[in-house]
JSON list of C-alpha atoms in Angstrom, two decimals:
[
{"chain": "A", "resi": 1, "resn": "MET", "atom": "CA", "xyz": [-31.46, 5.82, -127.77]},
{"chain": "A", "resi": 2, "resn": "ALA", "atom": "CA", "xyz": [-34.98, 5.84, -129.08]},
{"chain": "A", "resi": 3, "resn": "TYR", "atom": "CA", "xyz": [-34.88, 2.07, -129.31]},
{"chain": "A", "resi": 4, "resn": "ARG", "atom": "CA", "xyz": [-36.96, 0.96, -126.42]},
{"chain": "A", "resi": 5, "resn": "ARG", "atom": "CA", "xyz": [-40.51, 0.00, -125.77]},
{"chain": "A", "resi": 6, "resn": "GLN", "atom": "CA", "xyz": [-42.19, 3.31, -125.79]},
{"chain": "A", "resi": 7, "resn": "PRO", "atom": "CA", "xyz": [-45.63, 4.81, -125.52]},
{"chain": "A", "resi": 8, "resn": "ALA", "atom": "CA", "xyz": [-46.97, 6.27, -128.76]},
{"chain": "A", "resi": 9, "resn": "THR", "atom": "CA", "xyz": [-46.59, 9.78, -127.29]},
{"chain": "A", "resi": 10, "resn": "ARG", "atom": "CA", "xyz": [-42.79, 9.39, -127.33]},
{"chain": "A", "resi": 11, "resn": "VAL", "atom": "CA", "xyz": [-42.47, 8.44, -130.99]},
{"chain": "A", "resi": 12, "resn": "ALA", "atom": "CA", "xyz": [-42.35, 12.04, -132.30]},
{"chain": "A", "resi": 13, "resn": "ALA", "atom": "CA", "xyz": [-39.86, 13.13, -129.64]},
{"chain": "A", "resi": 14, "resn": "ASP", "atom": "CA", "xyz": [-37.64, 10.13, -130.33]},
{"chain": "A", "resi": 15, "resn": "ALA", "atom": "CA", "xyz": [-37.83, 10.76, -134.09]},
{"chain": "A", "resi": 16, "resn": "ALA", "atom": "CA", "xyz": [-36.62, 14.32, -133.46]},
{"chain": "A", "resi": 17, "resn": "LEU", "atom": "CA", "xyz": [-33.68, 13.01, -131.42]},
{"chain": "A", "resi": 18, "resn": "LEU", "atom": "CA", "xyz": [-32.76, 10.55, -134.17]},
{"chain": "A", "resi": 19, "resn": "THR", "atom": "CA", "xyz": [-32.89, 13.32, -136.77]},
{"chain": "A", "resi": 20, "resn": "ALA", "atom": "CA", "xyz": [-30.64, 15.51, -134.62]},
{"chain": "A", "resi": 21, "resn": "VAL", "atom": "CA", "xyz": [-28.06, 12.71, -134.48]},
{"chain": "A", "resi": 22, "resn": "THR", "atom": "CA", "xyz": [-28.22, 11.80, -138.18]},
{"chain": "A", "resi": 23, "resn": "THR", "atom": "CA", "xyz": [-27.97, 15.41, -139.36]},
{"chain": "A", "resi": 24, "resn": "ALA", "atom": "CA", "xyz": [-25.22, 16.49, -136.94]},
{"chain": "A", "resi": 25, "resn": "SER", "atom": "CA", "xyz": [-22.47, 17.80, -139.25]},
{"chain": "A", "resi": 26, "resn": "ASP", "atom": "CA", "xyz": [-19.76, 17.44, -136.60]},
{"chain": "A", "resi": 27, "resn": "LEU", "atom": "CA", "xyz": [-20.53, 13.73, -136.16]},
{"chain": "A", "resi": 28, "resn": "PRO", "atom": "CA", "xyz": [-18.68, 11.51, -138.70]},
{"chain": "A", "resi": 29, "resn": "SER", "atom": "CA", "xyz": [-20.93, 9.33, -140.87]},
{"chain": "A", "resi": 30, "resn": "THR", "atom": "CA", "xyz": [-19.15, 6.18, -139.70]},
{"chain": "A", "resi": 31, "resn": "ARG", "atom": "CA", "xyz": [-19.66, 6.91, -136.00]},
{"chain": "A", "resi": 32, "resn": "PRO", "atom": "CA", "xyz": [-21.60, 3.97, -134.48]},
{"chain": "A", "resi": 33, "resn": "VAL", "atom": "CA", "xyz": [-24.20, 6.22, -132.84]},
{"chain": "A", "resi": 34, "resn": "LYS", "atom": "CA", "xyz": [-24.95, 7.83, -136.22]},
{"chain": "A", "resi": 35, "resn": "VAL", "atom": "CA", "xyz": [-25.17, 4.46, -137.99]},
{"chain": "A", "resi": 36, "resn": "ALA", "atom": "CA", "xyz": [-27.49, 3.15, -135.25]},
{"chain": "A", "resi": 37, "resn": "ALA", "atom": "CA", "xyz": [-29.70, 6.23, -135.56]},
{"chain": "A", "resi": 38, "resn": "LEU", "atom": "CA", "xyz": [-29.89, 5.80, -139.35]},
{"chain": "A", "resi": 39, "resn": "LEU", "atom": "CA", "xyz": [-30.85, 2.14, -138.93]},
{"chain": "A", "resi": 40, "resn": "GLN", "atom": "CA", "xyz": [-33.57, 3.07, -136.48]},
{"chain": "A", "resi": 41, "resn": "GLN", "atom": "CA", "xyz": [-34.88, 5.75, -138.85]},
{"chain": "A", "resi": 42, "resn": "ALA", "atom": "CA", "xyz": [-34.98, 3.14, -141.63]},
{"chain": "A", "resi": 43, "resn": "ASN", "atom": "CA", "xyz": [-36.96, 0.80, -139.35]},
{"chain": "A", "resi": 44, "resn": "MET", "atom": "CA", "xyz": [-39.40, 3.55, -138.42]},
{"chain": "A", "resi": 45, "resn": "ALA", "atom": "CA", "xyz": [-39.91, 4.58, -142.07]},
{"chain": "A", "resi": 46, "resn": "ALA", "atom": "CA", "xyz": [-40.52, 0.98, -143.12]},
{"chain": "A", "resi": 47, "resn": "LYS", "atom": "CA", "xyz": [-43.04, 0.57, -140.31]},
{"chain": "A", "resi": 48, "resn": "ARG", "atom": "CA", "xyz": [-44.93, 3.60, -141.71]},
{"chain": "A", "resi": 49, "resn": "GLY", "atom": "CA", "xyz": [-44.83, 1.98, -145.16]},
{"chain": "A", "resi": 50, "resn": "ASP", "atom": "CA", "xyz": [-42.39, 4.59, -146.55]},
{"chain": "A", "resi": 51, "resn": "LEU", "atom": "CA", "xyz": [-39.95, 2.19, -148.19]},
{"chain": "A", "resi": 52, "resn": "ALA", "atom": "CA", "xyz": [-38.22, 4.90, -150.28]},
{"chain": "A", "resi": 53, "resn": "THR", "atom": "CA", "xyz": [-37.18, 6.76, -147.11]},
{"chain": "A", "resi": 54, "resn": "ALA", "atom": "CA", "xyz": [-36.24, 3.48, -145.43]},
{"chain": "A", "resi": 55, "resn": "GLN", "atom": "CA", "xyz": [-34.00, 2.60, -148.38]},
{"chain": "A", "resi": 56, "resn": "ALA", "atom": "CA", "xyz": [-32.39, 6.07, -148.35]},
{"chain": "A", "resi": 57, "resn": "MET", "atom": "CA", "xyz": [-31.68, 5.92, -144.61]},
{"chain": "A", "resi": 58, "resn": "PHE", "atom": "CA", "xyz": [-30.26, 2.42, -144.91]},
{"chain": "A", "resi": 59, "resn": "GLN", "atom": "CA", "xyz": [-27.97, 3.45, -147.79]},
{"chain": "A", "resi": 60, "resn": "LYS", "atom": "CA", "xyz": [-26.58, 6.32, -145.68]},
{"chain": "A", "resi": 61, "resn": "THR", "atom": "CA", "xyz": [-25.23, 3.74, -143.19]},
{"chain": "A", "resi": 62, "resn": "GLY", "atom": "CA", "xyz": [-22.80, 2.43, -145.79]},
{"chain": "A", "resi": 63, "resn": "LEU", "atom": "CA", "xyz": [-23.52, -1.12, -144.64]},
{"chain": "A", "resi": 64, "resn": "THR", "atom": "CA", "xyz": [-24.72, -4.14, -146.58]},
{"chain": "A", "resi": 65, "resn": "SER", "atom": "CA", "xyz": [-27.67, -6.09, -145.22]},
{"chain": "A", "resi": 66, "resn": "ARG", "atom": "CA", "xyz": [-25.35, -8.77, -143.84]},
{"chain": "A", "resi": 67, "resn": "GLN", "atom": "CA", "xyz": [-23.06, -6.24, -142.16]},
{"chain": "A", "resi": 68, "resn": "CYS", "atom": "CA", "xyz": [-26.11, -4.50, -140.77]},
{"chain": "A", "resi": 69, "resn": "ALA", "atom": "CA", "xyz": [-27.45, -7.78, -139.40]},
{"chain": "A", "resi": 70, "resn": "PHE", "atom": "CA", "xyz": [-24.14, -8.34, -137.66]},
{"chain": "A", "resi": 71, "resn": "LEU", "atom": "CA", "xyz": [-23.46, -4.78, -136.49]},
{"chain": "A", "resi": 72, "resn": "GLY", "atom": "CA", "xyz": [-26.90, -3.24, -136.20]},
{"chain": "A", "resi": 73, "resn": "LEU", "atom": "CA", "xyz": [-29.24, -2.90, -133.27]},
{"chain": "A", "resi": 74, "resn": "LYS", "atom": "CA", "xyz": [-30.68, -6.13, -131.99]},
{"chain": "A", "resi": 75, "resn": "PRO", "atom": "CA", "xyz": [-34.44, -6.23, -132.54]},
{"chain": "A", "resi": 76, "resn": "ALA", "atom": "CA", "xyz": [-36.42, -5.81, -129.33]},
{"chain": "A", "resi": 77, "resn": "MET", "atom": "CA", "xyz": [-38.33, -8.88, -128.14]},
{"chain": "A", "resi": 78, "resn": "ARG", "atom": "CA", "xyz": [-42.08, -8.34, -128.39]},
{"chain": "A", "resi": 79, "resn": "SER", "atom": "CA", "xyz": [-43.30, -11.75, -127.22]},
{"chain": "A", "resi": 80, "resn": "SER", "atom": "CA", "xyz": [-41.74, -14.87, -125.74]},
{"chain": "A", "resi": 81, "resn": "GLY", "atom": "CA", "xyz": [-44.69, -17.11, -126.55]},
{"chain": "A", "resi": 82, "resn": "ASN", "atom": "CA", "xyz": [-46.55, -19.30, -124.08]},
{"chain": "A", "resi": 83, "resn": "VAL", "atom": "CA", "xyz": [-43.96, -20.15, -121.43]},
{"chain": "A", "resi": 84, "resn": "ASN", "atom": "CA", "xyz": [-46.45, -22.14, -119.34]},
{"chain": "A", "resi": 85, "resn": "ALA", "atom": "CA", "xyz": [-47.21, -24.52, -122.20]},
{"chain": "A", "resi": 86, "resn": "ALA", "atom": "CA", "xyz": [-43.50, -25.10, -122.89]},
{"chain": "A", "resi": 87, "resn": "TYR", "atom": "CA", "xyz": [-42.52, -26.49, -119.45]},
{"chain": "A", "resi": 88, "resn": "PRO", "atom": "CA", "xyz": [-42.21, -30.27, -119.95]},
{"chain": "A", "resi": 89, "resn": "THR", "atom": "CA", "xyz": [-44.94, -32.04, -117.95]},
{"chain": "A", "resi": 90, "resn": "GLU", "atom": "CA", "xyz": [-42.61, -34.85, -116.87]},
{"chain": "A", "resi": 91, "resn": "ALA", "atom": "CA", "xyz": [-39.95, -32.42, -115.67]},
{"chain": "A", "resi": 92, "resn": "LEU", "atom": "CA", "xyz": [-42.55, -30.44, -113.75]},
{"chain": "A", "resi": 93, "resn": "ALA", "atom": "CA", "xyz": [-43.95, -33.59, -112.13]},
{"chain": "A", "resi": 94, "resn": "MET", "atom": "CA", "xyz": [-40.45, -34.65, -111.01]},
{"chain": "A", "resi": 95, "resn": "GLY", "atom": "CA", "xyz": [-39.58, -31.14, -109.80]},
{"chain": "A", "resi": 96, "resn": "PHE", "atom": "CA", "xyz": [-36.80, -30.64, -112.35]},
{"chain": "A", "resi": 97, "resn": "GLU", "atom": "CA", "xyz": [-35.58, -27.10, -112.81]},
{"chain": "A", "resi": 98, "resn": "GLY", "atom": "CA", "xyz": [-33.02, -25.89, -115.28]},
{"chain": "A", "resi": 99, "resn": "TRP", "atom": "CA", "xyz": [-32.02, -23.42, -117.93]},
{"chain": "A", "resi": 100, "resn": "LEU", "atom": "CA", "xyz": [-30.94, -23.20, -121.51]},
{"chain": "A", "resi": 101, "resn": "ARG", "atom": "CA", "xyz": [-29.54, -20.79, -124.04]},
{"chain": "A", "resi": 102, "resn": "SER", "atom": "CA", "xyz": [-30.85, -20.87, -127.59]},
{"chain": "A", "resi": 103, "resn": "GLU", "atom": "CA", "xyz": [-29.38, -19.20, -130.67]},
{"chain": "A", "resi": 104, "resn": "PHE", "atom": "CA", "xyz": [-31.23, -18.16, -133.81]},
{"chain": "A", "resi": 105, "resn": "ASP", "atom": "CA", "xyz": [-31.43, -15.58, -136.56]},
{"chain": "A", "resi": 106, "resn": "VAL", "atom": "CA", "xyz": [-34.24, -13.02, -136.58]},
{"chain": "A", "resi": 107, "resn": "SER", "atom": "CA", "xyz": [-36.08, -12.31, -139.82]},
{"chain": "A", "resi": 108, "resn": "THR", "atom": "CA", "xyz": [-37.04, -8.78, -140.83]},
{"chain": "A", "resi": 109, "resn": "ASP", "atom": "CA", "xyz": [-40.65, -9.52, -139.82]},
{"chain": "A", "resi": 110, "resn": "GLY", "atom": "CA", "xyz": [-39.50, -10.46, -136.30]},
{"chain": "A", "resi": 111, "resn": "LYS", "atom": "CA", "xyz": [-39.75, -14.26, -136.46]},
{"chain": "A", "resi": 112, "resn": "THR", "atom": "CA", "xyz": [-36.97, -16.64, -135.46]},
{"chain": "A", "resi": 113, "resn": "ILE", "atom": "CA", "xyz": [-35.07, -18.58, -138.12]},
{"chain": "A", "resi": 114, "resn": "LYS", "atom": "CA", "xyz": [-33.13, -21.81, -137.55]},
{"chain": "A", "resi": 115, "resn": "PRO", "atom": "CA", "xyz": [-33.18, -21.90, -133.74]},
{"chain": "A", "resi": 116, "resn": "HIS", "atom": "CA", "xyz": [-30.95, -24.39, -131.94]},
{"chain": "A", "resi": 117, "resn": "ILE", "atom": "CA", "xyz": [-29.97, -25.03, -128.35]},
{"chain": "A", "resi": 118, "resn": "VAL", "atom": "CA", "xyz": [-26.43, -23.90, -127.53]},
{"chain": "A", "resi": 119, "resn": "VAL", "atom": "CA", "xyz": [-26.30, -25.23, -123.97]},
{"chain": "A", "resi": 120, "resn": "ALA", "atom": "CA", "xyz": [-28.80, -26.62, -121.47]},
{"chain": "A", "resi": 121, "resn": "TYR", "atom": "CA", "xyz": [-28.81, -27.85, -117.89]},
{"chain": "A", "resi": 122, "resn": "PRO", "atom": "CA", "xyz": [-29.71, -30.54, -117.13]},
{"chain": "A", "resi": 123, "resn": "ALA", "atom": "CA", "xyz": [-28.76, -31.85, -120.54]},
{"chain": "A", "resi": 124, "resn": "PHE", "atom": "CA", "xyz": [-31.62, -32.98, -122.80]},
{"chain": "A", "resi": 125, "resn": "VAL", "atom": "CA", "xyz": [-34.40, -32.29, -120.26]},
{"chain": "A", "resi": 126, "resn": "PHE", "atom": "CA", "xyz": [-35.50, -28.89, -121.58]},
{"chain": "A", "resi": 127, "resn": "ASP", "atom": "CA", "xyz": [-34.14, -29.01, -125.15]},
{"chain": "A", "resi": 128, "resn": "ASP", "atom": "CA", "xyz": [-37.48, -29.71, -126.85]},
{"chain": "A", "resi": 129, "resn": "ALA", "atom": "CA", "xyz": [-39.23, -27.08, -124.73]},
{"chain": "A", "resi": 130, "resn": "GLY", "atom": "CA", "xyz": [-36.50, -24.58, -125.56]},
{"chain": "A", "resi": 131, "resn": "MET", "atom": "CA", "xyz": [-36.85, -25.25, -129.28]},
{"chain": "A", "resi": 132, "resn": "LYS", "atom": "CA", "xyz": [-40.63, -24.84, -129.04]},
{"chain": "A", "resi": 133, "resn": "MET", "atom": "CA", "xyz": [-40.21, -21.55, -127.19]},
{"chain": "A", "resi": 134, "resn": "SER", "atom": "CA", "xyz": [-37.52, -20.29, -129.59]},
{"chain": "A", "resi": 135, "resn": "HIS", "atom": "CA", "xyz": [-39.87, -20.81, -132.54]},
{"chain": "A", "resi": 136, "resn": "GLY", "atom": "CA", "xyz": [-42.45, -18.69, -130.68]},
{"chain": "A", "resi": 137, "resn": "PHE", "atom": "CA", "xyz": [-40.21, -15.70, -129.93]},
{"chain": "A", "resi": 138, "resn": "ARG", "atom": "CA", "xyz": [-41.30, -12.54, -131.73]},
{"chain": "A", "resi": 139, "resn": "PHE", "atom": "CA", "xyz": [-39.18, -9.43, -132.18]},
{"chain": "A", "resi": 140, "resn": "ALA", "atom": "CA", "xyz": [-39.72, -5.92, -133.51]},
{"chain": "A", "resi": 141, "resn": "ALA", "atom": "CA", "xyz": [-39.67, -5.74, -137.31]},
{"chain": "A", "resi": 142, "resn": "SER", "atom": "CA", "xyz": [-36.50, -4.37, -138.91]},
{"chain": "A", "resi": 143, "resn": "TYR", "atom": "CA", "xyz": [-35.92, -2.96, -142.38]},
{"chain": "A", "resi": 144, "resn": "ARG", "atom": "CA", "xyz": [-33.27, -4.58, -144.59]},
{"chain": "A", "resi": 145, "resn": "PRO", "atom": "CA", "xyz": [-33.32, -3.92, -148.35]},
{"chain": "A", "resi": 146, "resn": "GLU", "atom": "CA", "xyz": [-31.63, -7.06, -149.65]},
{"chain": "A", "resi": 147, "resn": "ASP", "atom": "CA", "xyz": [-32.74, -10.11, -147.71]},
{"chain": "A", "resi": 148, "resn": "GLY", "atom": "CA", "xyz": [-34.96, -11.29, -144.91]},
{"chain": "A", "resi": 149, "resn": "VAL", "atom": "CA", "xyz": [-32.42, -11.41, -142.06]},
{"chain": "A", "resi": 150, "resn": "ALA", "atom": "CA", "xyz": [-32.43, -8.59, -139.52]},
{"chain": "A", "resi": 151, "resn": "CYS", "atom": "CA", "xyz": [-30.13, -10.09, -136.93]},
{"chain": "A", "resi": 152, "resn": "THR", "atom": "CA", "xyz": [-27.87, -13.12, -136.97]},
{"chain": "A", "resi": 153, "resn": "ALA", "atom": "CA", "xyz": [-26.75, -15.26, -134.06]},
{"chain": "A", "resi": 154, "resn": "SER", "atom": "CA", "xyz": [-29.16, -13.79, -131.52]},
{"chain": "A", "resi": 155, "resn": "GLN", "atom": "CA", "xyz": [-29.19, -15.60, -128.20]},
{"chain": "A", "resi": 156, "resn": "GLN", "atom": "CA", "xyz": [-31.85, -15.90, -125.54]},
{"chain": "A", "resi": 157, "resn": "SER", "atom": "CA", "xyz": [-31.70, -17.57, -122.13]},
{"chain": "A", "resi": 158, "resn": "VAL", "atom": "CA", "xyz": [-34.69, -19.36, -120.62]},
{"chain": "A", "resi": 159, "resn": "ILE", "atom": "CA", "xyz": [-34.95, -20.44, -116.98]},
{"chain": "A", "resi": 160, "resn": "PHE", "atom": "CA", "xyz": [-37.34, -23.20, -115.95]},
{"chain": "A", "resi": 161, "resn": "ARG", "atom": "CA", "xyz": [-38.42, -23.05, -112.29]},
{"chain": "A", "resi": 162, "resn": "SER", "atom": "CA", "xyz": [-41.03, -25.51, -111.08]},
{"chain": "A", "resi": 163, "resn": "SER", "atom": "CA", "xyz": [-42.04, -23.25, -108.19]},
{"chain": "A", "resi": 164, "resn": "LEU", "atom": "CA", "xyz": [-43.44, -20.76, -110.71]},
{"chain": "A", "resi": 165, "resn": "TYR", "atom": "CA", "xyz": [-45.74, -23.42, -112.16]},
{"chain": "A", "resi": 166, "resn": "ALA", "atom": "CA", "xyz": [-46.89, -25.16, -108.99]},
{"chain": "A", "resi": 167, "resn": "ARG", "atom": "CA", "xyz": [-50.60, -25.85, -109.07]}
]
């Protein structure tokens, strides 16, 4: 709800929907949809530079920054970096294909923190490329009042197919 890639023309309409959810008197304050709407309103206010409103919306959730990072909306990916540059030259030359899953935290400014490879196939072939890509992932900014972590233990899969890079 109102947390998608959207054209600028939808921002006002989505803000109105969020307000309707957060002000609904028949909806308990601990209801996940209400908490999610409050978090999104905090993010939108922070993006406008209105930190007082962002702080007020965040406080209405009743969550701490760490709880919010664990329970809140996952930031939307804005950029995956340069995938073409990440494919290992040797693996491409030998026709190796594979996949991996990386895990990382996302900072409030949308950058990855402490990425590591959870699993990869074939083992060790794409690990360095996956780490390079994980450092380049960029996500939507999120407001958190206490620390710089917006989302912990985020995971992203990457598939390497040589047919996509054939010259």
